[in-house]
Amino acid sequence: MNNTPMKAHILALLHFTRQQELHLIANLSDPERNATGTPNTGITKGMWAAKDFVANMLHWKELQTQKLATVQRGEVPPDWTDMKVVHQINVETFTRYRTSAFQAIEEEAEHVFNAFITQVERMSEEELNDPRYYAWLEGTRLRNEVLNYGFWYPCNQLTICAFQLGKKQLAFQLQEALVEAVRQSALPDEGVGVAIYNMVCFYATNGKPEKALQHLPEALRLRPTLFEVSKRDSDLESLRTNPTFQAILTDPALLARVPLNVLVKPHDLHTSLRGEVPPLVIDVRGSAEYAVGHVEGAVNIPLGNLESQLSQIPHERPVVTYCNMHHQGASRGELAATKLREHGYRVSTLDGGYPNWKAQGFLIEAAPQE
């Protein structure tokens, strides 16, 4: 376990996000405050107004506050890994606040943030940082949940909102400030790499290729698994023919940090499962996700339990890890593969994860009901 004290850094990142939110609100005109947005239906993409973004962020903080309180009572909290559930919550939140005045939403956002901070302050270092503290987390850290809904997600929403309102400079400043905040925190290098890579993508998609290329090497150095992602990331499409981009992708120093055979296509995995030495397929998602559906023959070893169960993984077989791949380059499947390589395993990760395997029509299984 990483014993670095994290609580103060987590709280600092949460306060940073709130300050960025207040800064955006202070830069809104009266028409922007009073505007009414249109919802995302799942079929058509809507156009949220500023108040819809603020309402959405406050509601997710409220849900996270309730979740942390549930955890401290010793109960198992709700799971939000199903994107259909997330979409439904977003739709319900939009509808709930659609007719609310901006000032009312703003006041509620302040109240919810204070309650969120108070709840996090009640948590101990061990609760936030020890991957074994709560069994239901299956080896992941509670701090990840806190930062997802109190830092990463709202910062992304604020960036989208600012850019959508035509406040491009504000959006760029937010991304740059976010990276600096992460640098100053005690988050692992991999987290810093993801923050920088996200900023690179934002630069590349918004007319600042020189800035994107300036920071891309550092992102790849800190998070080597993003190297393969960068080759096909549509956000970097504008950089493809740039000689500097091509030089980065052939830089020997960066290539030396990239694990070999990072990704395996679903078709190739399907074929190899019927070969003479089929790989051991490890689903590193949580047990609830595994139970709903998984790759045929896959065993379930949640990411946080991986190192304690290495004795169950034979070295003589190749290994394929996978998850839902919601965060390419920082996914559980890729993190598991990196850990296994450190222990001498021949391992790759299923490209696109379980959703890609299922979408291509290959055989899936569900865990038997108890």
mmCIF file of C-alpha atoms in Angstrom:
data_model
loop_
_atom_site.group_PDB
_atom_site.id
_atom_site.type_symbol
_atom_site.label_atom_id
_atom_site.label_comp_id
_atom_site.label_asym_id
_atom_site.label_seq_id
_atom_site.Cartn_x
_atom_site.Cartn_y
_atom_site.Cartn_z
ATOM 1 C CA MET A 1 0.000 0.000 0.000
ATOM 2 C CA ASN A 2 1.149 3.537 -0.698
ATOM 3 C CA ASN A 3 1.481 5.120 2.767
ATOM 4 C CA THR A 4 1.857 8.697 1.517
ATOM 5 C CA PRO A 5 -0.652 10.882 3.412
ATOM 6 C CA MET A 6 -3.275 11.808 0.840
ATOM 7 C CA LYS A 7 -6.181 13.409 2.683
ATOM 8 C CA ALA A 8 -4.817 16.962 2.620
ATOM 9 C CA HIS A 9 -4.023 16.645 -1.099
ATOM 10 C CA ILE A 10 -7.493 15.284 -1.847
ATOM 11 C CA LEU A 11 -9.155 18.152 -0.001
ATOM 12 C CA ALA A 12 -6.914 20.646 -1.806
ATOM 13 C CA LEU A 13 -7.997 19.246 -5.187
ATOM 14 C CA LEU A 14 -11.674 19.415 -4.178
ATOM 15 C CA HIS A 15 -11.300 23.050 -3.106
ATOM 16 C CA PHE A 16 -9.397 23.795 -6.317
ATOM 17 C CA THR A 17 -12.321 22.484 -8.353
ATOM 18 C CA ARG A 18 -14.831 24.563 -6.428
ATOM 19 C CA GLN A 19 -12.736 27.700 -6.967
ATOM 20 C CA GLN A 20 -12.646 26.992 -10.703
ATOM 21 C CA GLU A 21 -16.421 26.585 -10.679
ATOM 22 C CA LEU A 22 -16.877 29.914 -8.879
ATOM 23 C CA HIS A 23 -14.489 31.565 -11.329
ATOM 24 C CA LEU A 24 -16.569 30.367 -14.275
ATOM 25 C CA ILE A 25 -19.797 31.493 -12.603
ATOM 26 C CA ALA A 26 -18.306 34.944 -11.981
ATOM 27 C CA ASN A 27 -17.588 35.240 -15.713
ATOM 28 C CA LEU A 28 -21.166 34.492 -16.796
ATOM 29 C CA SER A 29 -23.328 37.237 -18.261
ATOM 30 C CA ASP A 30 -26.973 37.597 -17.255
ATOM 31 C CA PRO A 31 -28.173 35.976 -20.524
ATOM 32 C CA GLU A 32 -25.786 33.046 -19.912
ATOM 33 C CA ARG A 33 -27.085 32.638 -16.356
ATOM 34 C CA ASN A 34 -30.704 32.730 -17.509
ATOM 35 C CA ALA A 35 -30.329 30.485 -20.560
ATOM 36 C CA THR A 36 -32.273 27.226 -20.828
ATOM 37 C CA GLY A 37 -30.553 24.164 -22.264
ATOM 38 C CA THR A 38 -31.749 21.075 -24.105
ATOM 39 C CA PRO A 39 -31.308 17.516 -22.770
ATOM 40 C CA ASN A 40 -29.177 14.641 -24.004
ATOM 41 C CA THR A 41 -31.663 11.935 -24.904
ATOM 42 C CA GLY A 42 -29.239 9.143 -25.728
ATOM 43 C CA ILE A 43 -30.289 9.444 -29.372
ATOM 44 C CA THR A 44 -29.676 13.139 -29.926
ATOM 45 C CA LYS A 45 -27.033 15.216 -28.164
ATOM 46 C CA GLY A 46 -28.489 18.199 -26.355
ATOM 47 C CA MET A 47 -26.958 21.557 -25.563
ATOM 48 C CA TRP A 48 -26.765 22.197 -21.852
ATOM 49 C CA ALA A 49 -26.886 25.743 -20.511
ATOM 50 C CA ALA A 50 -24.504 26.906 -17.785
ATOM 51 C CA LYS A 51 -27.027 26.180 -15.049
ATOM 52 C CA ASP A 52 -27.401 22.589 -16.309
ATOM 53 C CA PHE A 53 -23.674 21.999 -15.861
ATOM 54 C CA VAL A 54 -23.705 23.489 -12.357
ATOM 55 C CA ALA A 55 -26.788 21.455 -11.403
ATOM 56 C CA ASN A 56 -25.261 18.254 -12.766
ATOM 57 C CA MET A 57 -22.024 18.742 -10.840
ATOM 58 C CA LEU A 58 -23.792 19.545 -7.582
ATOM 59 C CA HIS A 59 -26.027 16.478 -7.884
ATOM 60 C CA TRP A 60 -23.099 14.106 -8.396
ATOM 61 C CA LYS A 61 -21.349 15.643 -5.368
ATOM 62 C CA GLU A 62 -24.563 15.163 -3.399
ATOM 63 C CA LEU A 63 -24.754 11.514 -4.449
ATOM 64 C CA GLN A 64 -21.095 11.018 -3.557
ATOM 65 C CA THR A 65 -21.664 12.591 -0.129
ATOM 66 C CA GLN A 66 -24.542 10.177 0.469
ATOM 67 C CA LYS A 67 -22.374 7.303 -0.720
ATOM 68 C CA LEU A 68 -19.574 8.162 1.707
ATOM 69 C CA ALA A 69 -22.083 8.399 4.567
ATOM 70 C CA THR A 70 -23.429 4.972 3.597
ATOM 71 C CA VAL A 71 -19.895 3.593 3.628
ATOM 72 C CA GLN A 72 -19.196 4.960 7.109
ATOM 73 C CA ARG A 73 -22.350 3.270 8.399
ATOM 74 C CA GLY A 74 -20.814 -0.027 7.325
ATOM 75 C CA GLU A 75 -23.230 -0.532 4.427
ATOM 76 C CA VAL A 76 -22.471 -1.326 0.786
ATOM 77 C CA PRO A 77 -23.138 1.786 -1.351
ATOM 78 C CA PRO A 78 -24.764 1.951 -4.812
ATOM 79 C CA ASP A 79 -22.652 1.164 -7.865
ATOM 80 C CA TRP A 80 -22.465 3.639 -10.767
ATOM 81 C CA THR A 81 -20.264 1.715 -13.204
ATOM 82 C CA ASP A 82 -23.185 1.016 -15.556
ATOM 83 C CA MET A 83 -23.205 3.870 -18.077
ATOM 84 C CA LYS A 84 -26.955 3.430 -18.601
ATOM 85 C CA VAL A 85 -27.477 4.238 -14.925
ATOM 86 C CA VAL A 86 -25.192 7.269 -15.215
ATOM 87 C CA HIS A 87 -27.114 8.516 -18.250
ATOM 88 C CA GLN A 88 -30.434 8.072 -16.454
ATOM 89 C CA ILE A 89 -29.183 10.045 -13.448
ATOM 90 C CA ASN A 90 -28.022 12.831 -15.767
ATOM 91 C CA VAL A 91 -31.419 12.936 -17.504
ATOM 92 C CA GLU A 92 -33.289 13.039 -14.195
ATOM 93 C CA THR A 93 -31.002 15.785 -12.896
ATOM 94 C CA PHE A 94 -31.535 17.895 -16.005
ATOM 95 C CA THR A 95 -35.309 17.539 -15.674
ATOM 96 C CA ARG A 96 -35.297 18.271 -11.942
ATOM 97 C CA TYR A 97 -33.436 21.579 -12.282
ATOM 98 C CA ARG A 98 -34.681 22.686 -15.691
ATOM 99 C CA THR A 99 -37.046 25.352 -14.353
ATOM 100 C CA SER A 100 -34.881 26.377 -11.384
ATOM 101 C CA ALA A 101 -33.385 29.857 -11.253
ATOM 102 C CA PHE A 102 -29.617 30.077 -11.549
ATOM 103 C CA GLN A 103 -29.289 31.745 -8.147
ATOM 104 C CA ALA A 104 -31.164 28.898 -6.463
ATOM 105 C CA ILE A 105 -28.888 26.341 -8.136
ATOM 106 C CA GLU A 106 -25.830 28.380 -7.171
ATOM 107 C CA GLU A 107 -26.893 28.492 -3.516
ATOM 108 C CA GLU A 108 -27.592 24.757 -3.487
ATOM 109 C CA ALA A 109 -24.195 24.081 -5.084
ATOM 110 C CA GLU A 110 -22.484 25.921 -2.209
ATOM 111 C CA HIS A 111 -24.470 23.965 0.382
ATOM 112 C CA VAL A 112 -23.757 20.623 -1.297
ATOM 113 C CA PHE A 113 -20.045 21.377 -1.646
ATOM 114 C CA ASN A 114 -19.740 22.208 2.057
ATOM 115 C CA ALA A 115 -21.516 18.972 2.980
ATOM 116 C CA PHE A 116 -19.239 17.043 0.615
ATOM 117 C CA ILE A 117 -16.100 18.547 2.164
ATOM 118 C CA THR A 118 -17.385 17.865 5.680
ATOM 119 C CA GLN A 119 -18.004 14.226 4.804
ATOM 120 C CA VAL A 120 -14.543 13.776 3.265
ATOM 121 C CA GLU A 121 -12.964 15.419 6.319
ATOM 122 C CA ARG A 122 -14.624 12.743 8.468
ATOM 123 C CA MET A 123 -12.817 10.001 6.545
ATOM 124 C CA SER A 124 -9.505 8.725 7.864
ATOM 125 C CA GLU A 125 -6.314 8.354 5.825
ATOM 126 C CA GLU A 126 -6.801 4.592 5.952
ATOM 127 C CA GLU A 127 -10.364 4.763 4.669
ATOM 128 C CA LEU A 128 -9.329 6.928 1.734
ATOM 129 C CA ASN A 129 -6.005 5.332 0.868
ATOM 130 C CA ASP A 130 -5.973 1.664 1.927
ATOM 131 C CA PRO A 131 -7.197 -0.590 -0.928
ATOM 132 C CA ARG A 132 -8.049 -3.304 1.616
ATOM 133 C CA TYR A 133 -10.105 -1.140 3.957
ATOM 134 C CA TYR A 134 -13.489 -1.773 2.314
ATOM 135 C CA ALA A 135 -14.178 -5.224 0.875
ATOM 136 C CA TRP A 136 -16.791 -3.905 -1.574
ATOM 137 C CA LEU A 137 -14.105 -1.803 -3.322
ATOM 138 C CA GLU A 138 -12.358 -5.069 -4.229
ATOM 139 C CA GLY A 139 -8.871 -3.655 -3.911
ATOM 140 C CA THR A 140 -9.359 -0.144 -5.291
ATOM 141 C CA ARG A 141 -9.036 3.011 -3.194
ATOM 142 C CA LEU A 142 -11.929 5.097 -1.920
ATOM 143 C CA ARG A 143 -9.980 8.235 -2.817
ATOM 144 C CA ASN A 144 -10.516 7.361 -6.487
ATOM 145 C CA GLU A 145 -14.281 7.627 -6.004
ATOM 146 C CA VAL A 146 -13.935 10.938 -4.179
ATOM 147 C CA LEU A 147 -11.675 12.444 -6.837
ATOM 148 C CA ASN A 148 -13.761 11.134 -9.729
ATOM 149 C CA TYR A 149 -16.859 13.038 -8.610
ATOM 150 C CA GLY A 150 -15.191 15.932 -6.835
ATOM 151 C CA PHE A 151 -12.297 16.696 -9.187
ATOM 152 C CA TRP A 152 -11.907 14.892 -12.519
ATOM 153 C CA TYR A 153 -15.545 14.883 -13.622
ATOM 154 C CA PRO A 154 -16.456 18.452 -12.576
ATOM 155 C CA CYS A 155 -13.239 19.850 -14.091
ATOM 156 C CA ASN A 156 -14.123 18.152 -17.359
ATOM 157 C CA GLN A 157 -17.656 19.555 -17.190
ATOM 158 C CA LEU A 158 -16.363 23.052 -16.465
ATOM 159 C CA THR A 159 -14.025 22.870 -19.457
ATOM 160 C CA ILE A 160 -16.840 21.758 -21.761
ATOM 161 C CA CYS A 161 -19.141 24.463 -20.411
ATOM 162 C CA ALA A 162 -16.566 27.237 -20.854
ATOM 163 C CA PHE A 163 -15.730 26.165 -24.378
ATOM 164 C CA GLN A 164 -19.396 25.789 -25.320
ATOM 165 C CA LEU A 165 -20.021 29.357 -24.132
ATOM 166 C CA GLY A 166 -17.190 30.620 -26.324
ATOM 167 C CA LYS A 167 -14.904 31.283 -23.367
ATOM 168 C CA LYS A 168 -11.961 29.471 -24.950
ATOM 169 C CA GLN A 169 -9.253 31.229 -22.971
ATOM 170 C CA LEU A 170 -11.008 30.351 -19.731
ATOM 171 C CA ALA A 171 -11.203 26.723 -20.832
ATOM 172 C CA PHE A 172 -7.485 26.628 -21.658
ATOM 173 C CA GLN A 173 -6.630 28.261 -18.338
ATOM 174 C CA LEU A 174 -8.706 25.668 -16.489
ATOM 175 C CA GLN A 175 -6.920 22.754 -18.154
ATOM 176 C CA GLU A 176 -3.519 24.275 -17.419
ATOM 177 C CA ALA A 177 -4.454 25.013 -13.805
ATOM 178 C CA LEU A 178 -5.760 21.459 -13.406
ATOM 179 C CA VAL A 179 -2.429 19.999 -14.525
ATOM 180 C CA GLU A 180 -0.534 22.267 -12.151
ATOM 181 C CA ALA A 181 -2.822 21.267 -9.272
ATOM 182 C CA VAL A 182 -2.221 17.579 -9.986
ATOM 183 C CA ARG A 183 1.536 18.165 -10.205
ATOM 184 C CA GLN A 184 1.481 19.716 -6.738
ATOM 185 C CA SER A 185 -0.549 16.858 -5.283
ATOM 186 C CA ALA A 186 0.758 13.505 -4.113
ATOM 187 C CA LEU A 187 -1.029 11.623 -6.883
ATOM 188 C CA PRO A 188 1.144 8.980 -8.598
ATOM 189 C CA ASP A 189 2.990 9.868 -11.810
ATOM 190 C CA GLU A 190 0.400 7.901 -13.774
ATOM 191 C CA GLY A 191 -2.325 10.292 -12.609
ATOM 192 C CA VAL A 192 -0.227 13.286 -13.587
ATOM 193 C CA GLY A 193 0.344 11.691 -16.991
ATOM 194 C CA VAL A 194 -3.388 11.271 -17.565
ATOM 195 C CA ALA A 195 -4.044 14.910 -16.614
ATOM 196 C CA ILE A 196 -1.379 16.109 -19.054
ATOM 197 C CA TYR A 197 -2.654 13.798 -21.809
ATOM 198 C CA ASN A 198 -6.191 15.133 -21.392
ATOM 199 C CA MET A 199 -4.805 18.656 -21.733
ATOM 200 C CA VAL A 200 -2.894 17.579 -24.860
ATOM 201 C CA CYS A 201 -6.143 16.285 -26.385
ATOM 202 C CA PHE A 202 -7.903 19.532 -25.542
ATOM 203 C CA TYR A 203 -5.133 21.551 -27.185
ATOM 204 C CA ALA A 204 -5.150 19.322 -30.273
ATOM 205 C CA THR A 205 -8.906 19.534 -30.791
ATOM 206 C CA ASN A 206 -9.039 23.287 -30.268
ATOM 207 C CA GLY A 207 -6.435 24.714 -32.596
ATOM 208 C CA LYS A 208 -3.287 24.643 -30.466
ATOM 209 C CA PRO A 209 -1.157 21.874 -32.025
ATOM 210 C CA GLU A 210 2.132 23.386 -30.879
ATOM 211 C CA LYS A 211 0.978 23.270 -27.246
ATOM 212 C CA ALA A 212 -0.240 19.706 -27.668
ATOM 213 C CA LEU A 213 3.088 18.580 -29.092
ATOM 214 C CA GLN A 214 4.987 20.413 -26.371
ATOM 215 C CA HIS A 215 3.327 18.404 -23.590
ATOM 216 C CA LEU A 216 2.689 15.039 -25.283
ATOM 217 C CA PRO A 217 6.160 13.546 -24.569
ATOM 218 C CA GLU A 218 5.799 14.145 -20.831
ATOM 219 C CA ALA A 219 2.344 12.566 -20.798
ATOM 220 C CA LEU A 220 3.692 9.456 -22.545
ATOM 221 C CA ARG A 221 6.720 9.291 -20.257
ATOM 222 C CA LEU A 222 4.577 9.408 -17.119
ATOM 223 C CA ARG A 223 1.894 7.053 -18.477
ATOM 224 C CA PRO A 224 3.555 4.740 -21.063
ATOM 225 C CA THR A 225 0.319 2.838 -21.767
ATOM 226 C CA LEU A 226 -0.999 6.001 -23.433
ATOM 227 C CA PHE A 227 1.554 5.502 -26.215
ATOM 228 C CA GLU A 228 -0.620 2.994 -28.080
ATOM 229 C CA VAL A 229 -3.748 5.024 -27.335
ATOM 230 C CA SER A 230 -2.178 8.121 -28.882
ATOM 231 C CA LYS A 231 -1.659 6.299 -32.188
ATOM 232 C CA ARG A 232 -5.395 5.948 -32.765
ATOM 233 C CA ASP A 233 -6.938 8.633 -30.550
ATOM 234 C CA SER A 234 -9.328 10.680 -32.695
ATOM 235 C CA ASP A 235 -8.596 13.715 -30.498
ATOM 236 C CA LEU A 236 -5.064 13.737 -31.928
ATOM 237 C CA GLU A 237 -6.148 13.398 -35.564
ATOM 238 C CA SER A 238 -5.022 16.944 -36.374
ATOM 239 C CA LEU A 239 -1.456 16.008 -35.383
ATOM 240 C CA ARG A 240 -1.078 12.836 -37.474
ATOM 241 C CA THR A 241 0.888 14.364 -40.361
ATOM 242 C CA ASN A 242 2.938 16.699 -38.189
ATOM 243 C CA PRO A 243 6.641 15.705 -38.298
ATOM 244 C CA THR A 244 7.022 16.479 -34.591
ATOM 245 C CA PHE A 245 4.190 14.096 -33.721
ATOM 246 C CA GLN A 246 5.745 11.381 -35.875
ATOM 247 C CA ALA A 247 9.108 11.985 -34.203
ATOM 248 C CA ILE A 248 7.539 11.609 -30.752
ATOM 249 C CA LEU A 249 6.035 8.251 -31.706
ATOM 250 C CA THR A 250 9.431 6.991 -32.897
ATOM 251 C CA ASP A 251 11.477 8.431 -30.020
ATOM 252 C CA PRO A 252 13.686 5.550 -28.761
ATOM 253 C CA ALA A 253 13.605 6.847 -25.183
ATOM 254 C CA LEU A 254 9.804 6.794 -25.129
ATOM 255 C CA LEU A 255 9.545 3.494 -26.993
ATOM 256 C CA ALA A 256 11.781 1.866 -24.396
ATOM 257 C CA ARG A 257 9.165 2.619 -21.732
ATOM 258 C CA VAL A 258 6.255 1.091 -23.654
ATOM 259 C CA PRO A 259 5.271 -2.495 -22.752
ATOM 260 C CA LEU A 260 5.320 -4.849 -25.732
ATOM 261 C CA ASN A 261 2.088 -6.294 -27.149
ATOM 262 C CA VAL A 262 -0.076 -3.898 -25.164
ATOM 263 C CA LEU A 263 -3.390 -4.640 -26.897
ATOM 264 C CA VAL A 264 -4.989 -7.693 -28.487
ATOM 265 C CA LYS A 265 -7.993 -7.426 -30.808
ATOM 266 C CA PRO A 266 -11.185 -9.348 -29.907
ATOM 267 C CA HIS A 267 -10.909 -11.469 -33.081
ATOM 268 C CA ASP A 268 -7.318 -12.435 -32.270
ATOM 269 C CA LEU A 269 -8.231 -13.332 -28.693
ATOM 270 C CA HIS A 270 -11.154 -15.415 -29.929
ATOM 271 C CA THR A 271 -8.793 -17.311 -32.244
ATOM 272 C CA SER A 272 -6.102 -17.829 -29.607
ATOM 273 C CA LEU A 273 -8.645 -19.217 -27.122
ATOM 274 C CA ARG A 274 -9.042 -22.127 -29.518
ATOM 275 C CA GLY A 275 -5.307 -22.635 -30.011
ATOM 276 C CA GLU A 276 -2.965 -25.191 -28.491
ATOM 277 C CA VAL A 277 -1.947 -22.877 -25.635
ATOM 278 C CA PRO A 278 -4.940 -20.621 -24.972
ATOM 279 C CA PRO A 279 -4.276 -17.557 -22.833
ATOM 280 C CA LEU A 280 -5.612 -17.166 -19.338
ATOM 281 C CA VAL A 281 -8.187 -14.384 -19.578
ATOM 282 C CA ILE A 282 -8.525 -12.314 -16.411
ATOM 283 C CA ASP A 283 -11.484 -9.995 -15.854
ATOM 284 C CA VAL A 284 -10.139 -7.367 -13.447
ATOM 285 C CA ARG A 285 -13.475 -5.611 -12.950
ATOM 286 C CA GLY A 286 -15.504 -5.907 -9.775
ATOM 287 C CA SER A 287 -17.427 -9.095 -9.047
ATOM 288 C CA ALA A 288 -20.790 -7.424 -9.726
ATOM 289 C CA GLU A 289 -19.664 -6.335 -13.207
ATOM 290 C CA TYR A 290 -18.275 -9.808 -13.880
ATOM 291 C CA ALA A 291 -21.527 -11.463 -12.797
ATOM 292 C CA VAL A 292 -23.579 -9.484 -15.313
ATOM 293 C CA GLY A 293 -21.477 -10.684 -18.243
ATOM 294 C CA HIS A 294 -17.885 -11.552 -19.128
ATOM 295 C CA VAL A 295 -15.656 -12.987 -21.840
ATOM 296 C CA GLU A 296 -16.092 -16.734 -22.231
ATOM 297 C CA GLY A 297 -13.865 -18.643 -19.842
ATOM 298 C CA ALA A 298 -12.552 -15.539 -18.075
ATOM 299 C CA VAL A 299 -11.685 -15.721 -14.397
ATOM 300 C CA ASN A 300 -12.468 -12.809 -12.103
ATOM 301 C CA ILE A 301 -9.608 -11.272 -10.130
ATOM 302 C CA PRO A 302 -10.435 -7.629 -9.316
ATOM 303 C CA LEU A 303 -7.516 -5.283 -9.882
ATOM 304 C CA GLY A 304 -6.913 -4.578 -6.206
ATOM 305 C CA ASN A 305 -6.706 -8.304 -5.397
ATOM 306 C CA LEU A 306 -4.299 -9.138 -8.207
ATOM 307 C CA GLU A 307 -0.999 -9.142 -6.335
ATOM 308 C CA SER A 308 -2.383 -11.257 -3.497
ATOM 309 C CA GLN A 309 -3.548 -13.905 -6.000
ATOM 310 C CA LEU A 310 -0.446 -14.200 -8.193
ATOM 311 C CA SER A 311 0.002 -17.813 -7.082
ATOM 312 C CA GLN A 312 -3.178 -18.674 -9.007
ATOM 313 C CA ILE A 313 -1.754 -17.346 -12.279
ATOM 314 C CA PRO A 314 0.614 -19.769 -14.068
ATOM 315 C CA HIS A 315 3.707 -18.249 -15.656
ATOM 316 C CA GLU A 316 3.719 -20.748 -18.516
ATOM 317 C CA ARG A 317 0.516 -19.389 -20.074
ATOM 318 C CA PRO A 318 0.086 -16.040 -21.808
ATOM 319 C CA VAL A 319 -2.348 -13.751 -20.012
ATOM 320 C CA VAL A 320 -4.969 -11.330 -21.327
ATOM 321 C CA THR A 321 -6.493 -8.785 -18.963
ATOM 322 C CA TYR A 322 -9.573 -6.668 -19.567
ATOM 323 C CA CYS A 323 -12.097 -4.298 -18.010
ATOM 324 C CA ASN A 324 -14.678 -1.898 -19.485
ATOM 325 C CA MET A 325 -11.988 0.413 -20.927
ATOM 326 C CA HIS A 326 -13.825 3.629 -20.004
ATOM 327 C CA HIS A 327 -10.449 5.353 -19.566
ATOM 328 C CA GLN A 328 -8.043 4.114 -22.222
ATOM 329 C CA GLY A 329 -4.439 4.364 -21.132
ATOM 330 C CA ALA A 330 -5.501 4.429 -17.483
ATOM 331 C CA SER A 331 -7.913 1.494 -17.434
ATOM 332 C CA ARG A 332 -7.984 -1.293 -14.877
ATOM 333 C CA GLY A 333 -7.097 -3.818 -17.581
ATOM 334 C CA GLU A 334 -3.973 -1.911 -18.574
ATOM 335 C CA LEU A 335 -2.939 -1.310 -14.967
ATOM 336 C CA ALA A 336 -3.309 -5.027 -14.277
ATOM 337 C CA ALA A 337 -1.183 -5.880 -17.313
ATOM 338 C CA THR A 338 1.552 -3.536 -16.125
ATOM 339 C CA LYS A 339 1.568 -5.146 -12.675
ATOM 340 C CA LEU A 340 1.740 -8.651 -14.148
ATOM 341 C CA ARG A 341 4.630 -7.722 -16.442
ATOM 342 C CA GLU A 342 6.543 -6.573 -13.382
ATOM 343 C CA HIS A 343 6.216 -10.148 -12.115
ATOM 344 C CA GLY A 344 7.453 -11.691 -15.349
ATOM 345 C CA TYR A 345 4.175 -12.603 -17.055
ATOM 346 C CA ARG A 346 3.576 -12.425 -20.803
ATOM 347 C CA VAL A 347 0.483 -10.275 -20.837
ATOM 348 C CA SER A 348 -1.631 -8.112 -23.104
ATOM 349 C CA THR A 349 -4.921 -6.264 -22.716
ATOM 350 C CA LEU A 350 -8.133 -6.776 -24.681
ATOM 351 C CA ASP A 351 -8.544 -3.789 -27.001
ATOM 352 C CA GLY A 352 -11.789 -2.006 -26.128
ATOM 353 C CA GLY A 353 -12.384 -4.319 -23.182
ATOM 354 C CA TYR A 354 -15.568 -6.249 -22.529
ATOM 355 C CA PRO A 355 -17.836 -3.775 -24.396
ATOM 356 C CA ASN A 356 -15.823 -4.273 -27.603
ATOM 357 C CA TRP A 357 -15.816 -8.061 -27.217
ATOM 358 C CA LYS A 358 -19.593 -8.063 -26.725
ATOM 359 C CA ALA A 359 -20.215 -5.595 -29.567
ATOM 360 C CA GLN A 360 -18.388 -7.859 -32.018
ATOM 361 C CA GLY A 361 -20.680 -10.752 -31.182
ATOM 362 C CA PHE A 362 -18.242 -13.106 -29.478
ATOM 363 C CA LEU A 363 -19.430 -15.514 -26.805
ATOM 364 C CA ILE A 364 -20.162 -14.071 -23.376
ATOM 365 C CA GLU A 365 -21.055 -15.762 -20.117
ATOM 366 C CA ALA A 366 -22.812 -14.681 -16.938
ATOM 367 C CA ALA A 367 -21.926 -15.843 -13.455
ATOM 368 C CA PRO A 368 -24.415 -18.363 -12.014
ATOM 369 C CA GLN A 369 -26.942 -16.934 -9.584
ATOM 370 C CA GLU A 370 -26.399 -17.996 -5.979
#
